[in-house]
Amino acid sequence: MHVVIIAGGSGSRLWPISQKAHPKPFLRLDGATSLLQQTYQRGQFACGEDGMESVTTVTHRELFFRTEDEYQALAPQQPLHYLLEPCGRNTAPAICAAALELKQRYGEDAMLLVLPADHRISDESAFAEAVKHAAVAAADDQLVTFGITPTRAETGFGYIEVREAFHPAESPIQPALGFTEKPDPTTAEHYLASGRHFWNSGMFCFTAATLLAELAQHAPALLEHTQAALGAARYSEGEKHSVAQLDPEHFATLANDSIDCALMEHSSKLAVVPCDIGWSDIGSWQAMADLTPADAQGNRVQGDVEMEDTQDCYIHSHHALTATLGVQDLVIVDTPGALLVAHRDRSQDVKQLAERLASHDSQYQWHQGKVHRPWGTYTVLEEGHRFKIKRIEVKPGASLSLQMHHHRSEHWVVVSGTARVTNEDSDFLLRTNESTYIPVGYRHRLENPGLMPLVVIEVQSGDYLGEDDIHRFDDGTGSGLPRFT
Amino acid sequence: MHVVIIAGGSGSRLWPISQKAHPKPFLRLDGATSLLQQTYQRGQFACGEDGMESVTTVTHRELFFRTEDEYQALAPQQPLHYLLEPCGRNTAPAICAAALELKQRYGEDAMLLVLPADHRISDESAFAEAVKHAAVAAADDQLVTFGITPTRAETGFGYIEVREAFHPAESPIQPALGFTEKPDPTTAEHYLASGRHFWNSGMFCFTAATLLAELAQHAPALLEHTQAALGAARYSEGEKHSVAQLDPEHFATLANDSIDCALMEHSSKLAVVPCDIGWSDIGSWQAMADLTPADAQGNRVQGDVEMEDTQDCYIHSHHALTATLGVQDLVIVDTPGALLVAHRDRSQDVKQLAERLASHDSQYQWHQGKVHRPWGTYTVLEEGHRFKIKRIEVKPGASLSLQMHHHRSEHWVVVSGTARVTNEDSDFLLRTNESTYIPVGYRHRLENPGLMPLVVIEVQSGDYLGEDDIHRFDDGTGSGLPRFT
């Protein structure tokens, strides 16, 4: 089984904690592991010992280093393949590209288990059981979906319909009549009562051959453009790993289509495995609130919050103290970069709001918070008139590129670990609590020769402090291209 | 006329923009001048050319440097006297101390114009006219109050009552029957209709002799304890200026009393000058909102705000982007340190909330944001594991004390201006874009020998970064005591 993790979405329905630069898969709801890591572990668990042959991740190219860091923390044994998108195009191109890539690497019988990277499943054993049934049908040329048994008349999901109500224990898999769009409330009540409708979880199981044949029949343009984008991709191959950067020009011609609309609503090879697995897509602040227990006033609170006469609010305060007074039915989400105050019934509309905001300043979205690079991370702590302050963390053994700036001097203070510094013609060690400065025009390099992480506070000083004032003397390390060292 | 500016209040009703460390008098509502500076200018304007003989400011000792900076920006010609309180004790001790101090300096006939430092008056000419009338009655042994003609049935203010309704144009000053507490809504309606009730603005005019005689009669304990606190005060005398730090032990024995309760409600020497001067005490978020024009949906907005389906909200967003969705009747105030979300009808209750919060962590309240020192200011930009980053601004010609730290090294980057640095045995200039570092245990001093402000980014590095790790080798400059150089 080849696990395909779809991680490219922007998660704008959880704005502002989920943003382009920090999308939903990276959220650590339990503190310890991210939704992305949990997805990886779920795939491994569901496939069983040695059953997961490879993991292919489709994501935005800006998120590559960070995604790689998340997986490496799990010490993965499987080959990792990456398909990097230059821009978001919904699930149809992502899943199509993964099937093409896996067919090429492992043959057309390669069986794919497609998992969105930002869902939560509380009963992993039940899910593993469902995957076993799915694999049987997938081998029999079916597009297998995982249908969640509805627990309420939800209007926010699409549904999968079967011919007759049945008990999952009797029949673990059924042919599906088809996919339906999100229903109105009356229809949703009818669906809930019928026993013939399941929530579409967005997880799938099929062989590359089945998917590509169905796409050729129902979505030939999608298939053709995705083939072109993959054919012109820039590949980096490691010992086991690979990275394909999909061609931006061809990729841009693709329509923004979900796999549901592009294929599932038209195919006649659909099967569904009904599941009762404690699933949530955490698809809104309302869904997020449901994960936090309520107090006696119905408030669900995270972080530093002081409430007076406050009822039925969800407050997520991860920036500063939040105080409320005489309010009710609000969702309040405070982060260092943005604050949301919404009525709790409007949580489905946050997506549109976030997308409108993102369109104002799309560049900004990528460059706030911690930025991941192959040598480690940097975080802009403060910018002011004539100065910019960064915290730079360099991994043990890693090194930034040899570089030079025309308009700024740089000042490095080692607050943890030991640095090796190249500064024009000198080369020396800088220990904890020591500092040095790099005048304008000097060639310099920062390395971590030690076994512990190196933490440096960098103060940039000068008239122009843009990231583009950089001249690199060697290639690779700082260029933003993938490396496998 | 001697102007007395009462600046010690915490302004907790405008929490979180007004806090202990940044109270209301320092707010710059118009961008340019603070409420404190406007109060100074108002006194000068009302007293006329050369009419303001001195300015005495009663404030908390932690706010001294900052208050002095505000006045110096106005290039004042008058003697400035300061009475510094070790803790807040409401207006009665403050006004009593000012009267005692001015009697001692200028004799008992010294006439005082008492102005709270955090009010707004839009018609300064009308106020100056009122002061002229007040001075006449004050010379005639009256305690003169400034009564604001009510424009609504306000329940948040105390009232001053006169015997008969009259037109201010006919009679610019009247004997007052007495002060009344904040009324209930029905009584407030009655007051509004009567024409015999005025809002108590908290501004007064009287001679030192009149006030002290009345206090001796109606509040002898207050007078006695205040005399003791002033008698044991630490004085610093400059050429024209003076600073008295009131004795903490004696001051602590004083009751927390307003001048209204302590004296005005009991005195029979009350007069009132009715005023129509565009007055606001900006005493709540509701009052603050009234100063901002509303849009078509009734929203009043300051800062970076995106609204959808939002009605009748006041949004003050001076930290990050604020987005609202489907909400109404809210006051939302977002600052770097705290967020308030309150129902607009609850703006009077913010005070209690703020006071409860302040009691949690009273030390913290003083040391956030920009800290004023005689040599300039510092601002903590960031604190993290093993490092703290400050922006230090040193005034031209000023110098920090010669000092040494046992547990931290310091790294100075000059981002603007030129510094003279003493570092153990060396003494050198550090120019813009240059940096140096001070190892643990080295004696060091930072000076600005130039004519332009010096801006330094300081990175402290070490295991212990508390402000108390400091050994000073000379006295004065950095000790927190007033100096007049």
Short mmCIF file of C-alpha atoms in Angstrom, two decimals, chain A residues 15 306-309 319-327 330 332-343 346-347 349-350 352-353 356-357 360 381-387 389 391 407-416 432-437 440 455 457 459-463, chain B residues 15 306-309 319-327 330 332-343 346-347 349-350 352-353 356-357 360 381-387 389 391 407-416 432-437 440 455 457 459-463:
data_model
loop_
_atom_site.label_atom_id
_atom_site.label_comp_id
_atom_site.label_asym_id
_atom_site.label_seq_id
_atom_site.Cartn_x
_atom_site.Cartn_y
_atom_site.Cartn_z
CA TRP A 15 -8.09 31.55 10.15
CA GLU A 306 -10.28 36.31 32.18
CA MET A 307 -14.08 36.19 31.82
CA GLU A 308 -16.88 38.09 33.50
CA ASP A 309 -20.55 37.52 32.63
CA HIS A 319 -1.00 35.75 22.04
CA ALA A 320 -1.77 37.89 25.08
CA LEU A 321 -4.29 38.07 27.87
CA THR A 322 -7.89 38.10 26.65
CA ALA A 323 -10.57 39.62 28.91
CA THR A 324 -14.29 39.40 28.16
CA LEU A 325 -17.14 41.24 29.81
CA GLY A 326 -20.86 40.76 29.27
CA VAL A 327 -20.66 38.81 26.00
CA LEU A 330 -18.75 34.51 20.38
CA ILE A 332 -12.64 34.86 19.80
CA VAL A 333 -9.31 33.78 18.35
CA ASP A 334 -6.31 35.93 19.18
CA THR A 335 -2.91 35.31 17.60
CA PRO A 336 0.21 37.49 17.33
CA GLY A 337 -0.70 38.51 13.78
CA ALA A 338 -4.48 38.75 13.77
CA LEU A 339 -7.62 38.70 15.87
CA LEU A 340 -10.97 37.17 14.94
CA VAL A 341 -14.20 38.02 16.74
CA ALA A 342 -17.17 36.19 15.19
CA HIS A 343 -20.62 35.03 16.14
CA ARG A 346 -20.94 32.20 11.48
CA SER A 347 -17.96 29.88 11.73
CA ASP A 349 -18.10 32.02 6.81
CA VAL A 350 -14.59 32.46 8.18
CA GLN A 352 -14.48 33.66 2.74
CA LEU A 353 -13.26 36.28 5.16
CA ARG A 356 -10.53 38.04 1.09
CA LEU A 357 -7.86 39.04 3.60
CA HIS A 360 -4.86 41.85 0.16
CA LEU A 381 11.61 38.90 16.04
CA GLU A 382 11.40 42.60 15.33
CA GLU A 383 11.76 45.07 12.52
CA GLY A 384 12.26 48.77 13.00
CA HIS A 385 13.85 51.83 11.49
CA ARG A 386 17.33 50.77 10.27
CA PHE A 387 17.29 47.40 12.06
CA ILE A 389 16.33 41.20 14.48
CA ARG A 391 16.61 34.36 15.86
CA HIS A 407 23.55 47.38 2.23
CA ARG A 408 23.64 45.93 5.71
CA SER A 409 26.04 44.90 8.42
CA GLU A 410 25.16 41.86 10.51
CA HIS A 411 25.83 41.27 14.19
CA TRP A 412 25.72 37.75 15.58
CA VAL A 413 25.29 36.95 19.26
CA VAL A 414 25.56 33.27 20.16
CA VAL A 415 23.06 32.56 22.92
CA SER A 416 23.32 28.76 22.81
CA THR A 432 27.94 31.05 23.90
CA ASN A 433 27.61 34.69 25.07
CA GLU A 434 30.14 35.92 22.49
CA SER A 435 29.40 38.07 19.46
CA THR A 436 30.95 39.29 16.24
CA TYR A 437 30.03 41.65 13.46
CA VAL A 440 28.92 45.61 4.74
CA VAL A 455 21.02 29.61 18.45
CA ILE A 457 20.50 36.40 17.57
CA VAL A 459 20.83 42.13 14.39
CA GLN A 460 20.86 43.54 10.88
CA SER A 461 21.69 47.22 10.65
CA GLY A 462 21.51 49.42 7.57
CA ASP A 463 19.40 51.54 5.23
CA TRP B 15 -7.94 49.26 30.13
CA GLU B 306 -11.96 44.15 8.44
CA MET B 307 -15.68 43.89 9.19
CA GLU B 308 -18.43 41.70 7.81
CA ASP B 309 -22.02 41.90 9.07
CA HIS B 319 -1.75 45.69 17.57
CA ALA B 320 -2.60 43.48 14.62
CA LEU B 321 -5.37 43.03 12.10
CA THR B 322 -8.81 42.64 13.67
CA ALA B 323 -11.55 40.85 11.71
CA THR B 324 -15.17 40.70 12.84
CA LEU B 325 -17.99 38.55 11.50
CA GLY B 326 -21.66 38.66 12.43
CA VAL B 327 -21.32 40.62 15.67
CA LEU B 330 -19.26 45.14 21.09
CA ILE B 332 -13.12 45.43 21.01
CA VAL B 333 -9.78 46.84 22.11
CA ASP B 334 -6.67 45.01 20.95
CA THR B 335 -3.21 45.98 22.18
CA PRO B 336 0.13 44.13 22.12
CA GLY B 337 -0.29 43.04 25.74
CA ALA B 338 -4.00 42.42 26.13
CA LEU B 339 -7.35 42.15 24.38
CA LEU B 340 -10.72 43.34 25.66
CA VAL B 341 -14.03 42.15 24.20
CA ALA B 342 -16.98 43.65 26.05
CA HIS B 343 -20.62 44.46 25.48
CA ARG B 346 -20.74 47.28 30.15
CA SER B 347 -18.05 49.89 29.57
CA ASP B 349 -17.46 47.80 34.48
CA VAL B 350 -14.08 47.71 32.76
CA GLN B 352 -13.28 46.58 38.14
CA LEU B 353 -12.06 44.07 35.60
CA ARG B 356 -8.76 42.65 39.37
CA LEU B 357 -6.27 41.90 36.59
CA HIS B 360 -2.66 39.45 39.73
CA LEU B 381 11.65 44.05 22.35
CA GLU B 382 11.89 40.35 23.06
CA GLU B 383 12.77 37.95 25.82
CA GLY B 384 13.61 34.31 25.28
CA HIS B 385 15.64 31.44 26.61
CA ARG B 386 19.08 32.89 27.51
CA PHE B 387 18.53 36.24 25.74
CA ILE B 389 16.70 42.27 23.44
CA ARG B 391 16.12 49.10 22.06
CA HIS B 407 25.66 36.98 34.96
CA ARG B 408 25.26 38.40 31.50
CA SER B 409 27.27 39.66 28.57
CA GLU B 410 25.87 42.57 26.58
CA HIS B 411 26.13 43.20 22.86
CA TRP B 412 25.53 46.68 21.51
CA VAL B 413 24.67 47.42 17.88
CA VAL B 414 24.47 51.09 16.97
CA VAL B 415 21.67 51.52 14.46
CA SER B 416 21.53 55.33 14.56
CA THR B 432 26.24 53.54 13.05
CA ASN B 433 26.22 49.88 11.90
CA GLU B 434 29.07 48.94 14.23
CA SER B 435 28.84 46.73 17.30
CA THR B 436 30.80 45.71 20.36
CA TYR B 437 30.42 43.28 23.20
CA VAL B 440 30.54 39.27 31.98
CA VAL B 455 19.76 54.27 19.10
CA ILE B 457 20.03 47.48 20.00
CA VAL B 459 21.26 41.83 23.12
CA GLN B 460 21.78 40.45 26.61
CA SER B 461 22.99 36.88 26.75
CA GLY B 462 23.35 34.69 29.83
CA ASP B 463 21.68 32.37 32.32
#
